[in-house]
Short mmCIF file of C-alpha atoms and ligand atoms in Angstrom, two decimals:
data_model
loop_
_atom_site.label_atom_id
_atom_site.label_comp_id
_atom_site.label_asym_id
_atom_site.label_seq_id
_atom_site.Cartn_x
_atom_site.Cartn_y
_atom_site.Cartn_z
CA MET Y 827 -1.80 -28.08 -3.27
CA THR Y 828 -0.72 -25.36 -1.02
CA ILE Y 829 -1.34 -22.57 -2.73
CA TYR Y 830 1.08 -18.63 -2.28
CA ASN Y 831 -0.65 -16.18 -3.86
CA PHE Y 832 2.50 -13.17 -4.48
CA SER Y 833 0.35 -11.21 -6.33
CA ALA Y 834 1.47 -7.19 -6.35
CA GLY Y 835 -2.67 -6.45 -5.73
CA PRO Y 836 -6.09 -7.25 -5.13
CA ALA Y 837 -3.47 -9.62 -2.62
CA VAL Y 838 -3.96 -11.90 -0.80
CA LEU Y 839 -5.73 -12.35 2.65
CA PRO Y 840 -5.76 -14.03 5.87
CA LYS Y 841 -7.49 -17.34 6.07
CA LYS Y 842 -9.26 -16.53 9.55
CA VAL Y 843 -10.49 -13.46 7.72
CA LEU Y 844 -11.78 -15.16 5.00
CA GLU Y 845 -13.41 -18.04 7.23
CA THR Y 846 -14.81 -15.37 9.31
CA ALA Y 847 -16.25 -13.52 7.17
CA GLN Y 848 -18.05 -16.77 5.58
CA SER Y 849 -20.05 -17.54 8.77
CA GLU Y 850 -21.02 -14.01 9.12
CA LEU Y 851 -22.81 -14.23 4.56
CA LEU Y 852 -25.67 -15.47 5.21
CA ASN Y 853 -26.66 -14.04 8.40
CA TYR Y 854 -24.84 -10.82 10.29
CA ARG Y 855 -25.40 -10.99 14.17
CA GLY Y 856 -28.67 -12.47 13.83
CA SER Y 857 -30.00 -10.16 11.73
CA GLY Y 858 -30.52 -12.61 8.84
CA MET Y 859 -29.59 -10.40 6.49
CA SER Y 860 -25.27 -10.34 4.26
CA VAL Y 861 -23.51 -6.85 5.57
CA MET Y 862 -23.58 -6.49 1.71
CA GLU Y 863 -27.67 -6.21 2.68
CA LEU Y 864 -27.61 -3.30 5.55
CA SER Y 865 -28.08 -0.44 5.06
CA HIS Y 866 -25.49 2.26 5.17
CA ARG Y 867 -27.61 4.31 7.74
CA SER Y 868 -28.88 1.15 9.91
CA SER Y 869 -26.54 0.96 13.59
CA LEU Y 870 -25.38 -2.54 13.15
CA PHE Y 871 -23.23 -1.51 9.86
CA ASP Y 872 -22.67 2.00 11.71
CA GLU Y 873 -21.10 -0.11 14.67
CA ILE Y 874 -18.75 -1.40 11.88
CA ILE Y 875 -17.71 1.47 10.28
CA CYS Y 876 -16.77 3.39 13.47
CA SER Y 877 -14.93 0.16 15.20
CA ALA Y 878 -13.13 -0.03 11.77
CA GLU Y 879 -11.87 3.81 12.31
CA SER Y 880 -11.25 3.07 16.09
CA LEU Y 881 -9.33 -0.73 14.77
CA LEU Y 882 -7.26 1.84 12.73
CA ARG Y 883 -6.18 4.58 15.22
CA GLU Y 884 -5.13 2.14 17.11
CA LEU Y 885 -2.93 0.06 15.17
CA MET Y 886 -1.41 3.54 13.74
CA GLU Y 887 -1.11 5.48 16.84
CA ILE Y 888 -3.01 7.70 14.94
CA PRO Y 889 -3.92 11.28 16.63
CA ASP Y 890 -6.80 12.92 17.90
CA ASN Y 891 -5.97 15.94 15.23
CA TYR Y 892 -5.52 13.71 12.11
CA LYS Y 893 -8.96 12.64 10.72
CA VAL Y 894 -9.77 9.32 9.21
CA LEU Y 895 -11.68 8.95 5.29
CA PHE Y 896 -12.82 5.73 4.25
CA LEU Y 897 -13.39 7.14 0.05
CA GLN Y 898 -13.12 4.91 -3.12
CA GLY Y 899 -11.65 5.48 -6.38
CA GLY Y 900 -8.48 3.87 -5.42
CA ALA Y 901 -5.74 5.52 -4.41
CA SER Y 902 -5.52 7.68 -8.80
CA LEU Y 903 -8.74 9.33 -7.79
CA GLN Y 904 -6.57 10.58 -4.62
CA PHE Y 905 -3.82 11.83 -7.83
CA SER Y 906 -6.10 14.65 -8.47
CA MET Y 907 -7.31 14.93 -4.73
CA VAL Y 908 -4.59 15.86 -2.98
CA PRO Y 909 -3.51 18.83 -5.63
CA LEU Y 910 -7.52 19.85 -5.60
CA ASN Y 911 -7.55 20.55 -2.04
CA LEU Y 912 -4.04 20.62 -0.72
CA ALA Y 913 -2.87 23.09 -3.82
CA GLN Y 914 -4.96 26.05 -3.93
CA GLY Y 915 -2.95 28.82 -4.72
CA LYS Y 916 0.08 26.97 -3.54
CA LYS Y 917 3.58 25.14 -5.63
CA ALA Y 918 3.34 21.47 -4.92
CA LEU Y 919 6.37 19.64 -4.79
CA TYR Y 920 6.78 16.01 -6.08
CA VAL Y 921 9.61 12.89 -6.03
CA ASP Y 922 9.27 11.28 -8.47
CA THR Y 923 10.65 7.11 -6.93
CA GLY Y 924 8.42 5.26 -9.70
CA ALA Y 925 5.52 4.50 -12.39
CA TRP Y 926 2.75 5.14 -9.68
CA SER Y 927 4.59 8.86 -8.33
CA LYS Y 928 4.92 10.04 -12.08
CA LYS Y 929 1.82 9.78 -12.25
CA ALA Y 930 1.04 11.44 -9.56
CA ILE Y 931 2.41 14.02 -10.90
CA SER Y 932 1.35 13.42 -14.73
CA VAL Y 933 -2.45 13.36 -13.12
CA ALA Y 934 -0.75 17.38 -10.77
CA LYS Y 935 0.37 18.67 -13.66
CA ALA Y 936 -3.12 18.16 -16.07
CA ILE Y 937 -4.86 20.39 -13.57
CA SER Y 938 -3.70 23.34 -15.84
CA THR Y 939 -3.79 25.34 -12.50
CA LEU Y 940 -1.52 24.52 -10.46
CA ASP Y 941 2.22 24.82 -10.68
CA VAL Y 942 4.19 21.49 -10.41
CA GLU Y 943 7.67 20.91 -9.23
CA VAL Y 944 9.08 18.28 -9.41
CA ILE Y 945 11.96 18.05 -6.62
CA ALA Y 946 14.26 14.79 -7.31
CA SER Y 947 14.15 11.62 -8.92
CA SER Y 948 15.24 7.74 -9.74
CA GLU Y 949 14.61 7.82 -13.58
CA ASP Y 950 17.95 8.24 -14.64
CA LYS Y 951 18.30 4.56 -13.79
CA SER Y 952 15.00 3.41 -14.00
CA TYR Y 953 13.55 3.67 -10.59
CA ASN Y 954 15.56 1.60 -9.37
CA TYR Y 955 16.97 3.44 -5.77
CA ILE Y 956 15.67 6.00 -3.53
CA PRO Y 957 17.23 9.73 -4.24
CA GLU Y 958 18.68 11.90 -2.50
CA LEU Y 959 16.53 15.03 -1.79
CA PRO Y 960 17.19 18.27 -1.18
CA GLN Y 961 17.61 19.72 2.37
CA THR Y 962 15.06 22.46 2.09
CA VAL Y 963 12.23 23.40 0.59
CA ASP Y 964 10.47 26.06 -0.47
CA GLN Y 965 8.46 27.04 2.63
CA ALA Y 966 5.48 28.03 1.05
CA ALA Y 967 4.91 24.66 -0.83
CA ALA Y 968 1.87 23.20 -0.38
CA TYR Y 969 3.09 19.79 0.21
CA VAL Y 970 5.52 17.12 -0.98
CA HIS Y 971 4.36 14.20 -2.29
CA ILE Y 972 5.97 10.60 -1.57
CA THR Y 973 5.76 6.72 -2.39
CA THR Y 974 7.19 4.56 0.33
CA ASN Y 975 7.08 1.84 -1.13
CA ASN Y 976 7.63 2.13 -4.85
CA THR Y 977 4.73 -0.92 -5.31
CA ILE Y 978 6.20 -1.48 -9.32
CA GLU Y 979 9.74 -1.33 -9.16
CA GLY Y 980 10.55 -2.73 -5.12
CA THR Y 981 11.66 0.75 -3.49
CA ALA Y 982 10.89 1.84 -0.38
CA TYR Y 983 11.90 4.64 1.67
CA SER Y 984 14.19 3.60 4.98
CA THR Y 985 13.75 7.34 6.89
CA ILE Y 986 10.89 9.36 5.40
CA PRO Y 987 11.93 12.80 5.09
CA ASN Y 988 10.80 16.33 6.83
CA PHE Y 989 11.24 19.22 5.02
CA GLY Y 990 10.13 21.61 7.94
CA LYS Y 991 6.95 23.96 7.55
CA VAL Y 992 6.09 22.34 4.22
CA PRO Y 993 3.89 18.71 4.80
CA VAL Y 994 5.10 15.21 3.53
CA VAL Y 995 1.72 13.66 1.97
CA ALA Y 996 2.53 10.37 1.13
CA ASP Y 997 0.84 7.29 -1.64
CA MET Y 998 1.14 4.55 1.03
CA SER Y 999 -0.39 1.84 -1.41
CA SER Y 1000 1.78 -0.98 -1.05
CA ASN Y 1001 2.97 -0.44 2.46
CA ILE Y 1002 0.44 1.09 5.42
CA LEU Y 1003 0.43 -1.15 8.29
CA ALA Y 1004 3.66 -3.39 6.82
CA ASN Y 1005 6.15 -1.14 8.42
CA ASP Y 1006 6.10 1.08 11.67
CA TYR Y 1007 5.03 4.85 10.31
CA GLN Y 1008 4.87 7.33 12.94
CA VAL Y 1009 2.12 9.12 11.20
CA THR Y 1010 2.53 12.61 13.02
CA ASP Y 1011 6.08 12.12 10.13
CA PHE Y 1012 3.25 13.16 7.39
CA GLY Y 1013 0.78 15.59 6.92
CA LEU Y 1014 -2.04 13.65 4.82
CA ILE Y 1015 -1.17 9.72 4.05
CA TYR Y 1016 -3.40 7.33 1.74
CA ALA Y 1017 -3.91 4.25 -0.15
CA GLY Y 1018 -5.72 2.39 -2.29
CA ALA Y 1019 -6.24 -1.02 0.67
CA GLN Y 1020 -6.46 -3.89 -2.33
CA LYS Y 1021 -2.54 -4.68 -0.63
CA ASN Y 1022 -2.51 -4.68 2.77
CA ILE Y 1023 -6.02 -3.96 3.64
CA GLY Y 1024 -8.85 -5.65 2.23
CA PRO Y 1025 -10.13 -5.58 -1.04
CA ALA Y 1026 -10.35 -3.88 -3.35
CA GLY Y 1027 -13.25 -0.82 -3.64
CA LEU Y 1028 -11.95 0.96 -0.75
CA THR Y 1029 -9.07 4.24 -0.36
CA VAL Y 1030 -8.26 5.03 3.37
CA VAL Y 1031 -7.24 8.38 3.62
CA ILE Y 1032 -5.25 9.70 6.81
CA ILE Y 1033 -5.64 14.08 6.89
CA ARG Y 1034 -4.37 16.33 9.41
CA GLU Y 1035 -7.09 18.64 10.76
CA ASP Y 1036 -5.56 21.54 9.68
CA LEU Y 1037 -4.63 20.77 5.65
CA LEU Y 1038 -8.55 20.73 5.22
CA ASN Y 1039 -9.62 23.32 3.11
CA GLN Y 1040 -11.33 25.35 3.08
CA THR Y 1041 -13.42 25.95 0.85
CA ALA Y 1042 -15.56 23.77 -0.58
CA ILE Y 1043 -14.28 21.77 -3.84
CA PHE Y 1044 -16.71 22.27 -7.48
CA ALA Y 1045 -17.31 18.67 -7.23
CA PRO Y 1046 -18.37 17.20 -3.25
CA MET Y 1047 -17.20 13.36 -3.85
CA LEU Y 1048 -13.25 15.26 -4.47
CA ASP Y 1049 -14.01 17.57 -1.28
CA TYR Y 1050 -11.56 16.33 1.49
CA ALA Y 1051 -13.67 18.84 4.26
CA LEU Y 1052 -16.94 17.25 3.14
CA GLN Y 1053 -16.35 13.80 3.61
CA VAL Y 1054 -14.78 14.72 7.20
CA LYS Y 1055 -18.00 16.94 8.40
CA SER Y 1056 -20.04 13.41 6.26
CA ASN Y 1057 -18.39 10.86 8.00
CA SER Y 1058 -17.33 9.87 4.83
CA MET Y 1059 -21.00 9.07 4.10
CA TYR Y 1060 -21.75 11.31 1.68
CA ASN Y 1061 -23.14 9.25 -1.19
CA THR Y 1062 -23.25 5.35 0.63
CA PRO Y 1063 -20.18 4.06 0.60
CA PRO Y 1064 -17.93 0.64 -0.04
CA THR Y 1065 -20.05 -1.28 2.79
CA TYR Y 1066 -18.57 -4.73 2.71
CA SER Y 1067 -15.09 -3.52 1.28
CA ILE Y 1068 -15.67 -1.37 5.47
CA TYR Y 1069 -16.77 -4.71 6.79
CA MET Y 1070 -13.45 -6.73 5.36
CA ALA Y 1071 -10.99 -4.20 6.79
CA LYS Y 1072 -11.90 -3.75 10.16
CA LEU Y 1073 -12.13 -7.39 10.33
CA VAL Y 1074 -8.42 -7.31 8.72
CA PHE Y 1075 -7.71 -4.58 11.45
CA GLU Y 1076 -8.86 -6.87 14.12
CA TRP Y 1077 -7.12 -10.03 12.54
CA LEU Y 1078 -4.00 -7.49 12.76
CA LYS Y 1079 -4.13 -7.32 16.47
CA ASP Y 1080 -4.46 -10.56 17.23
CA GLN Y 1081 -0.82 -10.12 15.62
CA GLY Y 1082 -0.01 -8.11 17.95
CA GLY Y 1083 -0.09 -5.43 16.41
CA ILE Y 1084 2.31 -3.69 13.91
CA PRO Y 1085 5.07 -3.63 15.52
CA SER Y 1086 5.15 -7.67 16.01
CA ILE Y 1087 3.80 -7.74 12.16
CA PHE Y 1088 7.02 -5.38 10.86
CA GLU Y 1089 9.31 -7.74 12.71
CA LYS Y 1090 7.90 -10.73 10.93
CA ASN Y 1091 7.60 -8.76 7.39
CA LYS Y 1092 11.35 -8.30 8.43
CA GLU Y 1093 11.83 -11.88 8.24
CA LYS Y 1094 10.56 -12.53 5.18
CA ALA Y 1095 12.09 -10.30 3.03
CA LYS Y 1096 15.06 -11.17 4.59
CA ILE Y 1097 14.87 -15.20 3.27
CA LEU Y 1098 14.17 -14.14 0.29
CA TYR Y 1099 16.78 -11.12 -0.41
CA ASP Y 1100 19.15 -13.03 1.58
CA ALA Y 1101 17.84 -16.36 -0.83
CA ILE Y 1102 19.15 -14.31 -4.50
CA GLU Y 1103 21.65 -12.57 -2.55
CA LYS Y 1104 23.48 -16.41 -2.30
CA SER Y 1105 22.07 -17.61 -5.61
CA GLU Y 1106 23.63 -16.79 -8.70
CA LEU Y 1107 20.85 -17.08 -11.17
CA PHE Y 1108 18.32 -14.46 -9.15
CA LYS Y 1109 19.30 -11.82 -9.08
CA SER Y 1110 17.63 -8.33 -7.39
CA PRO Y 1111 18.15 -5.09 -9.99
CA VAL Y 1112 17.59 -2.55 -6.99
CA ARG Y 1113 19.92 -0.51 -4.86
CA SER Y 1114 20.78 -2.76 -1.41
CA ASP Y 1115 19.88 0.58 0.39
CA SER Y 1116 16.39 0.87 -1.07
CA ARG Y 1117 14.97 -2.46 -1.05
CA SER Y 1118 10.68 -2.67 -0.13
CA LEU Y 1119 10.42 -5.33 2.41
CA THR Y 1120 6.55 -5.82 0.51
CA ASN Y 1121 7.63 -5.75 -3.40
CA ILE Y 1122 10.55 -7.69 -4.12
CA PRO Y 1123 11.41 -8.12 -7.49
CA PHE Y 1124 14.53 -9.95 -9.63
CA VAL Y 1125 15.52 -11.08 -12.25
CA THR Y 1126 17.97 -14.62 -13.91
CA GLY Y 1127 19.03 -11.62 -16.86
CA ASN Y 1128 17.93 -14.43 -19.49
CA VAL Y 1129 14.66 -13.41 -20.86
CA GLU Y 1130 13.43 -17.28 -21.86
CA LEU Y 1131 14.81 -18.31 -18.07
CA ASP Y 1132 12.27 -16.07 -16.25
CA LYS Y 1133 9.19 -17.28 -18.25
CA ALA Y 1134 10.78 -20.94 -17.59
CA PHE Y 1135 10.74 -20.54 -14.17
CA ASN Y 1136 7.97 -18.04 -13.26
CA GLN Y 1137 6.25 -22.11 -15.48
CA ALA Y 1138 7.81 -23.71 -12.77
CA ALA Y 1139 6.91 -22.46 -9.60
CA LEU Y 1140 3.05 -21.56 -11.29
CA ALA Y 1141 3.45 -26.30 -11.35
CA GLU Y 1142 3.82 -25.93 -7.90
CA GLY Y 1143 1.37 -23.24 -6.53
CA PHE Y 1144 3.46 -20.44 -6.58
CA GLN Y 1145 0.46 -18.16 -7.90
CA ASN Y 1146 1.07 -14.47 -9.82
CA LEU Y 1147 5.30 -14.23 -9.30
CA LYS Y 1148 5.40 -12.38 -12.64
CA GLY Y 1149 6.58 -9.16 -12.82
CA HIS Y 1150 5.25 -5.89 -13.87
CA ARG Y 1151 5.72 -5.34 -17.81
CA SER Y 1152 7.33 -2.06 -16.76
CA VAL Y 1153 10.10 -4.52 -15.79
CA GLY Y 1154 10.23 -8.02 -16.44
CA GLY Y 1155 11.08 -10.74 -14.18
CA MET Y 1156 9.87 -12.29 -11.10
CA ARG Y 1157 8.47 -10.31 -7.97
CA ALA Y 1158 7.04 -11.54 -5.25
CA SER Y 1159 5.45 -9.62 -2.94
CA LEU Y 1160 4.41 -10.13 0.74
CA TYR Y 1161 2.27 -8.17 2.55
CA ASN Y 1162 1.31 -9.00 5.97
CA ALA Y 1163 -0.57 -11.86 5.03
CA PHE Y 1164 1.23 -13.20 3.13
CA PRO Y 1165 2.76 -16.40 5.02
CA LEU Y 1166 6.18 -16.78 6.83
CA GLU Y 1167 6.59 -20.91 5.70
CA GLY Y 1168 5.18 -19.88 1.92
CA VAL Y 1169 8.56 -17.50 1.48
CA ARG Y 1170 10.25 -20.84 3.01
CA ALA Y 1171 9.30 -22.95 1.25
CA PHE Y 1172 9.34 -20.72 -2.37
CA VAL Y 1173 13.43 -20.34 -1.35
CA THR Y 1174 13.52 -24.33 -1.14
CA PHE Y 1175 11.63 -24.47 -4.65
CA MET Y 1176 14.99 -21.04 -6.10
CA GLU Y 1177 17.00 -23.76 -4.74
CA LYS Y 1178 16.05 -26.54 -6.99
CA PHE Y 1179 14.81 -24.76 -9.85
CA GLU Y 1180 18.90 -23.51 -9.83
CA SER Y 1181 20.05 -26.71 -9.40
CA GLU Y 1182 18.41 -27.92 -11.80
CA GLN Y 1183 20.05 -25.46 -14.12
CA GLY Y 1184 23.65 -26.60 -13.17
CA GLY Y 1185 22.29 -29.92 -14.86
CA LYS Y 1186 21.99 -28.61 -18.14
C1 LIG C 2084 -1.64 -0.26 -6.41
C2 LIG C 2084 -0.92 0.95 -6.11
C3 LIG C 2084 -2.19 3.05 -7.20
C4 LIG C 2084 -3.17 2.40 -7.96
O1 LIG C 2084 -4.01 1.76 -6.76
P1 LIG C 2084 -5.34 2.38 -7.87
O2 LIG C 2084 -6.33 2.00 -5.58
O3 LIG C 2084 -5.06 1.29 -8.61
O4 LIG C 2084 -5.80 3.18 -7.23
C5 LIG C 2084 -1.59 3.78 -6.67
N1 LIG C 2084 -0.28 3.87 -5.85
C6 LIG C 2084 0.84 2.83 -5.80
C7 LIG C 2084 2.03 3.00 -4.74
C8 LIG C 2084 0.27 2.08 -5.24
O5 LIG C 2084 0.78 0.76 -5.50
#
């Protein structure tokens, strides 16, 4: 049976990437060692991390005045690093669009010296839309933090806001490399790798040079400027995850890069949204102008029926469809590596399930 993995993260990886990793697992480039066993200071690993960076720069068209960091601690550590580095003595502004942004806000608020303000929220409607943002914000603020794609609620910004001199900081964990974003619309982008980049353990940070902190941070590991100075090797970086990310970037380039993968993602999402619209059984809880391409929640409105659907889906090889515990129902995550034929097979299954309900 073919398994289609709809997991929100850690998520499906391209089969081709896994095959390459398998073929190189025991003996990387004739070294007689696995990448896992290489020194992070070796020339073989240096080539891996350098090509990972240059491939990412090429894919996202990252300008020279932005630095790329390969860190650890997940997106969650960035909830602390961003305010600690960027908001020294300045106000930090946040948009509250779901569970992850809420967490980012509470972590920032826990830093006692910090002045945090939430400038817009969609909590009033269980985060089922992207709220309208103020036209202007305090120009002395350090940044406006947004979550480009809300993994749990299934919403995404259709356009990236502009606040003049105040940079936009984005948690892009669940749709980095899936949309054709302009890096120059952001001051800082961060993403945990396990959704659209590679295995867990790696966090990518892209930061505009002028935002690098001038004063050292009390904890060196949390200091962007020091991490930049050390080329992400202040300590041992997550070497194998960086190697896997490099293979994923190569695969993305082979797919035609971001413009082409973005078109494919739109096609995949459209097939599923169309099936939900057509259905009389399934509904999308998300307002139509705010829908995500990568994370698509849907419900029947009946908890027992949701459960029956999830069970029947599992039996057919459609894995990890259960919605987040805070939302319920189902959630299909259609990241870059999720195949088009998997979406087609799945909507056929949805139709079959619905027609069988009619007979009961
Ligand atoms: C998954 C996720 C996180 C948490 O990521 P970790 O790497 O587990 O810390 C944060 N923000 C968003 C938008 C996510 O999807």
